[in-house]
Coordinates of C-alpha atoms in Angstrom, one line a residue:
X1 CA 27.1 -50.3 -66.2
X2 CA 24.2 -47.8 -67.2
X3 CA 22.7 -45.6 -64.0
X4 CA 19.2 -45.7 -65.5
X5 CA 16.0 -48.1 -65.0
X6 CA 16.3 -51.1 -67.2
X7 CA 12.7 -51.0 -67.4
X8 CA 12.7 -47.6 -69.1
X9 CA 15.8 -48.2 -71.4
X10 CA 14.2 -51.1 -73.0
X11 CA 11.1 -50.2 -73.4
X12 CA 9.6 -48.5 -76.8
X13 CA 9.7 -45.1 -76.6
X14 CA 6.1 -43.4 -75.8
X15 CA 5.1 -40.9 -78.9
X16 CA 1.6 -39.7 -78.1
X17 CA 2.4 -36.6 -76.1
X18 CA 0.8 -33.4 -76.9
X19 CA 2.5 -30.6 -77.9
X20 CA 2.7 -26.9 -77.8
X21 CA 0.8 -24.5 -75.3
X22 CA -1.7 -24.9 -73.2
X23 CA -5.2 -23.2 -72.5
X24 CA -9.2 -23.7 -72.5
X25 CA -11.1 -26.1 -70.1
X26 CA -11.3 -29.6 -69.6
X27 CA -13.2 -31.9 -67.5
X28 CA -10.5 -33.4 -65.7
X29 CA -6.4 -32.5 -64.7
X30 CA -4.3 -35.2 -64.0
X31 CA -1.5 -34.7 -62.1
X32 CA 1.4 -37.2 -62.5
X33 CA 2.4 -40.1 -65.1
X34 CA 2.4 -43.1 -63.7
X35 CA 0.4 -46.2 -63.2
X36 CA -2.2 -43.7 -60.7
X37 CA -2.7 -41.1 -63.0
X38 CA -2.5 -42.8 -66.9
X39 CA -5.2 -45.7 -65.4
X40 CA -7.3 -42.8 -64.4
X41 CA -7.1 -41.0 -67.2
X42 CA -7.9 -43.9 -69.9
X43 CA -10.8 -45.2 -67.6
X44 CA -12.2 -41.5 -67.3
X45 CA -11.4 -41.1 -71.3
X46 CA -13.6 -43.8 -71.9
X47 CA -16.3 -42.5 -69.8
X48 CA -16.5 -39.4 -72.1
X49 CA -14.6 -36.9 -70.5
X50 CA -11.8 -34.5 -71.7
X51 CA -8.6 -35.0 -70.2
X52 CA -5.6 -33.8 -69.8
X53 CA -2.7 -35.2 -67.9
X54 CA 0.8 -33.0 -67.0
X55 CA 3.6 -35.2 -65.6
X56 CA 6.7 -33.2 -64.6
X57 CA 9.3 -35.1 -66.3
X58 CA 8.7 -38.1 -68.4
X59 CA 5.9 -40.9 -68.5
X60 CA 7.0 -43.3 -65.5
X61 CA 9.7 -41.9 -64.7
X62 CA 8.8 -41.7 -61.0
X63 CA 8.5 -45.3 -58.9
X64 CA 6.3 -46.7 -61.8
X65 CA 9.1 -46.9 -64.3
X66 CA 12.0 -47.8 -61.8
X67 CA 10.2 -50.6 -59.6
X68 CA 11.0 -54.1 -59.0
X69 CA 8.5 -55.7 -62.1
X70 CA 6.9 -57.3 -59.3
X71 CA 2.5 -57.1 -59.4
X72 CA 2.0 -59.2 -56.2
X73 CA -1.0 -60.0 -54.3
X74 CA -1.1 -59.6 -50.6
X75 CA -0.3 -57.3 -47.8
X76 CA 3.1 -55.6 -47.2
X77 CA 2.1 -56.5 -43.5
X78 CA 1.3 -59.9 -41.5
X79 CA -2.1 -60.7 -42.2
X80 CA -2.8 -61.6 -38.6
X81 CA -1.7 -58.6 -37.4
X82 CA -3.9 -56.7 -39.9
X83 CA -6.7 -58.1 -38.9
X84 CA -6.3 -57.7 -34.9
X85 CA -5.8 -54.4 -35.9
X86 CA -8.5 -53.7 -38.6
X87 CA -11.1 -56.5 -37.7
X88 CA -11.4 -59.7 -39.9
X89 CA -14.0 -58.2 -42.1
X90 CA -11.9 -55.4 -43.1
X91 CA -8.8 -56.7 -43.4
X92 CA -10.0 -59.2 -46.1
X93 CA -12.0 -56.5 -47.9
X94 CA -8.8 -55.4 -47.9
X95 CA -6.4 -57.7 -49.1
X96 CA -9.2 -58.8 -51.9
X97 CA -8.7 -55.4 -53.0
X98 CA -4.9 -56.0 -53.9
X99 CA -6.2 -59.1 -55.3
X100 CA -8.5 -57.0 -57.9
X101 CA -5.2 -54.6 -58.5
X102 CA -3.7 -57.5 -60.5
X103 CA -6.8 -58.8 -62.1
X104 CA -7.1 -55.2 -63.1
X105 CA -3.5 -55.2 -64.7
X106 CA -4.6 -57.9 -66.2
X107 CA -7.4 -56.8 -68.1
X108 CA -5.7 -53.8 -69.3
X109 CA -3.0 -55.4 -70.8
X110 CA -5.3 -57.5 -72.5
X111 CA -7.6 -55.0 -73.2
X112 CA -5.4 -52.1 -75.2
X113 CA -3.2 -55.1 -76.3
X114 CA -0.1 -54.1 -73.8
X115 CA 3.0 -56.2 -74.6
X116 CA 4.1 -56.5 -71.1
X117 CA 5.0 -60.1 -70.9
X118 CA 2.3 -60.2 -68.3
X119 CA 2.4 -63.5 -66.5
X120 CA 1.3 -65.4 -63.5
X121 CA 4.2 -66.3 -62.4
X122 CA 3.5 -66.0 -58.5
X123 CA 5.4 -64.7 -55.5
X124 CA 7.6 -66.5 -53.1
X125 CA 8.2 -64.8 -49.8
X126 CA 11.4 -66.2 -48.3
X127 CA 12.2 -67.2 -44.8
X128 CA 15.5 -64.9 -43.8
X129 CA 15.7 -66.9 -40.9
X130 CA 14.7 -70.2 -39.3
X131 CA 11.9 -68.8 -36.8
X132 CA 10.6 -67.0 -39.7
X133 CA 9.3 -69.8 -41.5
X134 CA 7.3 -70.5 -38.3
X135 CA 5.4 -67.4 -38.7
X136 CA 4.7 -67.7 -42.2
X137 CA 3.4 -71.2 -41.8
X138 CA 0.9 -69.5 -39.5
X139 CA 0.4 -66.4 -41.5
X140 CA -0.5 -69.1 -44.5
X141 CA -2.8 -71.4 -42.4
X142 CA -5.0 -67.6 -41.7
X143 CA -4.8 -66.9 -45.3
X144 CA -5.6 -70.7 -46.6
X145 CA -9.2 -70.5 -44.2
X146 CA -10.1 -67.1 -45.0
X147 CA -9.2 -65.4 -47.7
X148 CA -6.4 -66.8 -50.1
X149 CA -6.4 -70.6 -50.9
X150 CA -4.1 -70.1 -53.6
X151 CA -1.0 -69.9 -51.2
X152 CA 0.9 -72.7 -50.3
X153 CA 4.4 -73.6 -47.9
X154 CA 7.3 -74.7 -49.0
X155 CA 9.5 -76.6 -46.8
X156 CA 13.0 -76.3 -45.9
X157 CA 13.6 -79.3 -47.2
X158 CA 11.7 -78.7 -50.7
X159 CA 12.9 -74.9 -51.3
X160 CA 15.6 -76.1 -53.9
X161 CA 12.4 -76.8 -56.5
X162 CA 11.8 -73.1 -56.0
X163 CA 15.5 -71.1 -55.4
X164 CA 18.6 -72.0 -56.2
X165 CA 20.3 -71.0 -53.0
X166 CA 21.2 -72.1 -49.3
X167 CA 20.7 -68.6 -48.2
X168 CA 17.1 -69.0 -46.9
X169 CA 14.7 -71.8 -45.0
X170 CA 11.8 -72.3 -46.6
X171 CA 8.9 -70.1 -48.1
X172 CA 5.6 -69.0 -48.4
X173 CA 3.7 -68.8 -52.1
X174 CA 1.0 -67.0 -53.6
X175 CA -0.1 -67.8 -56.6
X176 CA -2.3 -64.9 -57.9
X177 CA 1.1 -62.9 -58.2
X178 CA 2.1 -61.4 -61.4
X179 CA 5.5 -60.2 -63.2
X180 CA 5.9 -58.1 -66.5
X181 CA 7.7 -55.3 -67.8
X182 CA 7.0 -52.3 -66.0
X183 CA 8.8 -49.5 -69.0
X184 CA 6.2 -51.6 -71.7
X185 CA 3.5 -51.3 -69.6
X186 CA 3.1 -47.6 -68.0
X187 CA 4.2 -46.1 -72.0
X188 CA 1.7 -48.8 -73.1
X189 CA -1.0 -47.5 -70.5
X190 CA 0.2 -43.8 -72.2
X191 CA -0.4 -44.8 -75.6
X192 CA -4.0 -46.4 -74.7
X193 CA -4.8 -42.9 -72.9
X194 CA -3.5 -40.3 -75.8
X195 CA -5.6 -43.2 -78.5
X196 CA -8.7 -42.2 -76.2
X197 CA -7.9 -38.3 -76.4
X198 CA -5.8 -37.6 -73.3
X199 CA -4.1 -34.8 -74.0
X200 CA -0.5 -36.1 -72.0
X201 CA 1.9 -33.0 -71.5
X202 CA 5.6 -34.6 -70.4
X203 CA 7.8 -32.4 -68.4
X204 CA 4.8 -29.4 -67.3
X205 CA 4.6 -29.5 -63.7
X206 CA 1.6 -28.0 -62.0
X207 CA 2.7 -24.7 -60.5
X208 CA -0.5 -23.7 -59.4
X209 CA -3.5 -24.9 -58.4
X210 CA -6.6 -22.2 -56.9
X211 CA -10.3 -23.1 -57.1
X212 CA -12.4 -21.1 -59.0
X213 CA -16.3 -21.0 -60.0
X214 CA -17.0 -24.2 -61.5
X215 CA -13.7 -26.3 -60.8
X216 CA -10.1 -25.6 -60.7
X217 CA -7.7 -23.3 -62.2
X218 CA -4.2 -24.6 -63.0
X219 CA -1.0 -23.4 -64.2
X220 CA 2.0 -24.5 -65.7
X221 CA 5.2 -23.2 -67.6
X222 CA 3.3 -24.0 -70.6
X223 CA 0.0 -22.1 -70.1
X224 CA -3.2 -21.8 -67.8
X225 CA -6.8 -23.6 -67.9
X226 CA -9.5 -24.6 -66.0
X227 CA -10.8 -28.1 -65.1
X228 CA -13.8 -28.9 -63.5
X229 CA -12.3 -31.7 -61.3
X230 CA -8.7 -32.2 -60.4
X231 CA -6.8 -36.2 -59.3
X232 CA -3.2 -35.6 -58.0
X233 CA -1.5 -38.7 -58.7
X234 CA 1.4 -37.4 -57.5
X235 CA 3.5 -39.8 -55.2
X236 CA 6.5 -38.1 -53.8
X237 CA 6.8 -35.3 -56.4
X238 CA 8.2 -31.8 -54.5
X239 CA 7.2 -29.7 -57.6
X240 CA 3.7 -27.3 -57.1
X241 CA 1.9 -26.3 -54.6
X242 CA 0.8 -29.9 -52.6
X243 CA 2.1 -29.0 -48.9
X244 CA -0.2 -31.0 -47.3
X245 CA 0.3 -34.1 -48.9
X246 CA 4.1 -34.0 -48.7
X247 CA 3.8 -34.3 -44.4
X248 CA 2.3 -37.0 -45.3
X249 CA 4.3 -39.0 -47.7
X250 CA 7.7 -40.3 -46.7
X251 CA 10.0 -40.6 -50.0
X252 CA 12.1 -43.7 -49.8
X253 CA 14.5 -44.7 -52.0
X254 CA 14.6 -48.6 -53.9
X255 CA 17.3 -49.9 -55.4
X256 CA 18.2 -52.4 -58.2
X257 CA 20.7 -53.7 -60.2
X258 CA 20.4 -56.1 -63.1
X259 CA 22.9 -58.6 -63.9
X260 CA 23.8 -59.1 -67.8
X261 CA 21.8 -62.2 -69.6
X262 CA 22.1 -65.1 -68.6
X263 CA 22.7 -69.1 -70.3
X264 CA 19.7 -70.5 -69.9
X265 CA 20.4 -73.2 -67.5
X266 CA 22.0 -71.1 -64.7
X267 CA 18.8 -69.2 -65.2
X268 CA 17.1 -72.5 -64.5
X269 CA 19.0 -73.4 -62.0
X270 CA 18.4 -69.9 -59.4
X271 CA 14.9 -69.6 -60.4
X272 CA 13.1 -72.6 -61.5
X273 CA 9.9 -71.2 -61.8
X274 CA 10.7 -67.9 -62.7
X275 CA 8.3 -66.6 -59.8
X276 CA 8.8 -63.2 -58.2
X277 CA 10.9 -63.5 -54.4
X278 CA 11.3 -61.6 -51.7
X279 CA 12.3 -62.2 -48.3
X280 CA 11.1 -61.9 -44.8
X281 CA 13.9 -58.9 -43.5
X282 CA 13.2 -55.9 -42.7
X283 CA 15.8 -54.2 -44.9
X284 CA 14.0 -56.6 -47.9
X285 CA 16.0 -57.9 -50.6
X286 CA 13.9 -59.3 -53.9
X287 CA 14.8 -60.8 -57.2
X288 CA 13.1 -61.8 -60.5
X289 CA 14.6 -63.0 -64.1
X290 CA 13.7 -60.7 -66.8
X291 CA 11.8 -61.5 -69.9
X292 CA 15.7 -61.2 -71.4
X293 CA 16.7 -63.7 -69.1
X294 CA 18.8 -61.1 -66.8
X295 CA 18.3 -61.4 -63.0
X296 CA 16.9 -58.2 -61.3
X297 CA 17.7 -57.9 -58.0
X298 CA 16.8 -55.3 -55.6
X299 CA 16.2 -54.1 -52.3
X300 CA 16.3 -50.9 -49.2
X301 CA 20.6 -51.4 -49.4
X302 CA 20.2 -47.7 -47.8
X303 CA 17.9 -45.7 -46.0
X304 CA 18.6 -42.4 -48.7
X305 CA 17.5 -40.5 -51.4
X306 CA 18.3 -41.5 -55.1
X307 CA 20.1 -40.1 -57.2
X308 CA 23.1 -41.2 -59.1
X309 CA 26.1 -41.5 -56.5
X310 CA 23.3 -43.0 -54.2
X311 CA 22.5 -45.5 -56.5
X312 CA 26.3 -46.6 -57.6
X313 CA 26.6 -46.8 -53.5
X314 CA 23.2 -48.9 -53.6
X315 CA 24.4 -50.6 -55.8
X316 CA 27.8 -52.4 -54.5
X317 CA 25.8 -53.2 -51.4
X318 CA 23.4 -55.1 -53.9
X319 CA 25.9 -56.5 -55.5
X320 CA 27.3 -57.8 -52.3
X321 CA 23.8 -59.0 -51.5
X322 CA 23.4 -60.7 -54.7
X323 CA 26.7 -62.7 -54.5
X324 CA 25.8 -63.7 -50.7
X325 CA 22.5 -64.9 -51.9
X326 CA 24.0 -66.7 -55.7
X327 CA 27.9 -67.1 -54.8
X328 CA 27.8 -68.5 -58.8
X329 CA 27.1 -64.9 -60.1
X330 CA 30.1 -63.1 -57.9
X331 CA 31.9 -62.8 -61.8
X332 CA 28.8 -62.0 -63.4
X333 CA 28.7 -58.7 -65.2
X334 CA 26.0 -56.3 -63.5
X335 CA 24.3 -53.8 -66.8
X336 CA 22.4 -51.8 -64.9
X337 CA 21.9 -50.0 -61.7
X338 CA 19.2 -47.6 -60.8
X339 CA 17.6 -46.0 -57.9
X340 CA 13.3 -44.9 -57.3
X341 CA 11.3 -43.0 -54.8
X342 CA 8.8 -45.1 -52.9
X343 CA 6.2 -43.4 -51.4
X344 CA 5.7 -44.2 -48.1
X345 CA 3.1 -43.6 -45.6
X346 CA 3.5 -44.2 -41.7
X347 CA 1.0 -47.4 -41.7
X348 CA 2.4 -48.8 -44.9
X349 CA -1.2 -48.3 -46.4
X350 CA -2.6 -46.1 -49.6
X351 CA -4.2 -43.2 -48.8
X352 CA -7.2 -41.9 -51.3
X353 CA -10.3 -39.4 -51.3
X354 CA -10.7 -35.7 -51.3
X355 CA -9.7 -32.8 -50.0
X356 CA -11.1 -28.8 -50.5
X357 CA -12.0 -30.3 -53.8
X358 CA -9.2 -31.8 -54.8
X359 CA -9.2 -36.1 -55.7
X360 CA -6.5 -38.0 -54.7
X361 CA -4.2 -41.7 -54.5
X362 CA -1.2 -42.3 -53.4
X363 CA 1.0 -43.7 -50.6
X364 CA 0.9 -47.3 -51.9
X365 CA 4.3 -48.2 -49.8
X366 CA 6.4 -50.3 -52.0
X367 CA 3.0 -52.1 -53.4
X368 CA 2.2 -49.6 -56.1
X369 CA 2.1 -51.7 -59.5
X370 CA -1.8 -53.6 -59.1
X371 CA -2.9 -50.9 -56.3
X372 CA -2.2 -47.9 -58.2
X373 CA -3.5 -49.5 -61.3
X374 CA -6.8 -50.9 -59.1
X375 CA -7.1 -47.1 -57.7
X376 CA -6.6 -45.3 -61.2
X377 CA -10.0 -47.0 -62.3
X378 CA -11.5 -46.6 -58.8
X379 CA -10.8 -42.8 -58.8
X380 CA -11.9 -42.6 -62.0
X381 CA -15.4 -43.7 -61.2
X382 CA -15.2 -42.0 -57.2
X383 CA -15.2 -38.8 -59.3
X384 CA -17.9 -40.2 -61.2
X385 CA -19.8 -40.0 -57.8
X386 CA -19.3 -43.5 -56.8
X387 CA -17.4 -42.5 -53.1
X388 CA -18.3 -45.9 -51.7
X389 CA -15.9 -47.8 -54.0
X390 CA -12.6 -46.2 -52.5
X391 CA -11.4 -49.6 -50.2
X392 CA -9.5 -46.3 -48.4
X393 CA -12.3 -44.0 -47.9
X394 CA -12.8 -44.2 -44.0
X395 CA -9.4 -44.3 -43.4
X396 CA -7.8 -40.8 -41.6
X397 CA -4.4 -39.8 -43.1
X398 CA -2.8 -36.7 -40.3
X399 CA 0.4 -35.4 -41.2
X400 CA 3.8 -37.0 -39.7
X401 CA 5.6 -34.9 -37.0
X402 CA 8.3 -33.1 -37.7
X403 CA 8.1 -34.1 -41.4
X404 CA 7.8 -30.9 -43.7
X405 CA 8.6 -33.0 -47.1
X406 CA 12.4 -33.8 -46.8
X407 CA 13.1 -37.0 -45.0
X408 CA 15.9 -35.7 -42.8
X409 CA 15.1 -39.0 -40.2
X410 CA 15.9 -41.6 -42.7
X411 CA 19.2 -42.4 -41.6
X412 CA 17.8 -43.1 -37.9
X413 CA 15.3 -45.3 -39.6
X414 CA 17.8 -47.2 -41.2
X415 CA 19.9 -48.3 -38.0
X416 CA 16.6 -48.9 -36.5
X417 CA 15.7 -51.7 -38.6
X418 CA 19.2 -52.9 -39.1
X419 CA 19.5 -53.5 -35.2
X420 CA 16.0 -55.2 -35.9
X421 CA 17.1 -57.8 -39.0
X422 CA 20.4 -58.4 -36.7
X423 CA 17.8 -59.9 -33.5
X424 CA 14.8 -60.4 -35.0

């Protein structure tokens, strides 16, 4: 069993990073590799500008290499309670928004050519418990009348056309959802970026950041320069000088474990239509088949940080999980187990704008994959001076008491929503 994304170890290896020191002036610093930051430096590449982008360690190997290949439409949240607490109006600006996040990984696959596998396959949000369905018969009717017609139930009675298990009671089905391969698209997004002229600079952190006349300067291990406008696309990173944002992001951890390839027809058999699932707990659990025919399966097994006796211990819970929710793959081999870093904010929504200068985007909760990649473009063009674009812009982001950047309360958390799955 490797401890490492399966996403990353089969993906081509990305060879357009720029080498040796660094110095002069650019237009615009990127700070951080992933979906945020290479989307916003290809869409500002092609606007004309100079670039340069400095990730810390590798390209995606933060949350956008070591997600759950799920691009899914929709809110993390009940709709209806989104838009009692937001307004109608609002809430389905919103929630169209996500919608534009996958048309936008959409586009970009097909415009720098990507091989991603990118497909429509939809998501199916399972029912946990019976008076879950309930709800998310009701949460579909609201969506059906306003805002998504492209969902649809399916019944108890109907689920085995979707899932091959017993586990659950029924679901809820949008269609717009995507899956893909998340290691082939973010070192795809890098090639398209260092093809425009992005210089990429793997493992330079920023290690300081100080406005000047005229922009920024910034420095790194490898050298000092100066860019006229800054975009931390950072997420949870706790490298260089970003205080502020780190009481404000709370770094979860994923986890996932992907079972060795499967014959075809068992394959079949759990996931008919090879559509992304996840169900309706609180602790969440979610699976997909690989384009390899494996089955990734996933989930909050603790409330810790990742690293790699975190994610072996992640890892027999998920297998435990898996063979609650398959019995048929309790002797199946398990290849790979791997742990990420969600960025999480305390409303479960992004967080984008500026601050003393300084553009930002992140906080995308678990939903980074078509939001990060919708607000790489957005930023792209909010630096552009279009400010009325960002779908977060009026939205106030004040730091989390008693959090200073380590997430010392996650263990309460956890028993929190434990007690929660075990009444709710």
């Amino acid at each position: 069993m490797k401890l490492t994304s399966y996403w990353l170890d089969t993906a081509p290896p990305f060879t357009g990073g720029a080498q040796g020191p660094i110095e002069g002036s650019y237009d615009v610093a990127v700070i951080g590799g992933g979906f945020t930051g290479l989307t916003a430096a290809l869409t500002l590449a092609k606007k004309g500008a100079r670039v340069i982008l400095l990730e810390a360690e590798t390209i995606g190997h933060g949350a956008s290499g070591r997600n759950g290949g799920m691009c899914n439409n929709g809110f993390a949240q009940d709709y209806a309670t989104m838009s009692e607490k937001l307004g109608r109006e609002k809430a389905d600006q919103l929630y169209k928004a996500f919608d534009a996040g996958v048309d936008t990984v959409e586009r970009l696959v097909t415009e720098e050519g990507i091989d991603c596998q990118f497909a429509r396959v939809g998501k199916l949000k399972l029912a946990a418990k019976p008076e879950h369905y309930d709800k998310l018969a009701r949460a579909q009717a609201l969506l059906a009348a306003h805002v998504d017609p492209e969902t649809h139930m399916v019944s108890p009675a109907d689920l085995a056309s979707e899932v091959g298990t017993e586990r659950y009671y029924g679901g809820l089905v949008y269609g717009k959802s995507a899956a893909m391969h998340m290691g082939r698209y973010i070192r795809g997004l890098a090639e398209a970026a260092a093809r425009r002229g992005v210089a990429i600079y793997e493992r330079t952190p920023m290690m300081g950041l100080k406005r000047v006349s005229g922009g920024h300067a910034v420095e790194t291990p490898k050298g000092k320069f100066t860019a006229k406008q800054v975009l931390l696309a950072s997420g949870i990173s706790q490298v260089g000088p970003i205080g502020w944002v780190r009481r404000r992001v709370v770094p979860v951890g994923a986890f996932l474990i992907a079972t060795e390839p499967l014959p075809q027809d068992l394959l079949r058999k759990l996931t008919p239509r090879r559509r992304n699932a996840v169900d309706t707990k609180n602790l969440v659990n979610y699976f997909r088949p690989t384009p390899d025919n494996r089955l990734l399966f996933g989930g909050r097994a603790r409330f810790a940080v990742s690293n790699p006796a975190s994610d072996e211990k992640s890892g027999a819970i998920l297998r435990a999980a898996l063979n609650d929710v398959f019995p048929e793959l309790s002797d199946t081999r398990i290849d790979y187990c791997w742990g990420g870093m969600v960025d999480m904010t305390r409303d479960r929504l992004p967080r984008a704008g500026e601050r003393e200068g300084v553009y930002y985007s992140m906080g995308y909760s678990g939903h980074g994959t078509q939001m990060s990649t919708l607000m790489g473009t957005v930023m792209a063009d909010v630096m552009d001076g279009q400010a009325h674009l960002n779908p977060w812009k009026d939205f106030d982001w004040p730091a989390i008491p008693g959090h200073f950047g380590k997430p010392w309360f996650l263990p309460i958390v956890g028993a929190y929503y434990r007690m929660k799955d075990r009444f709710q």
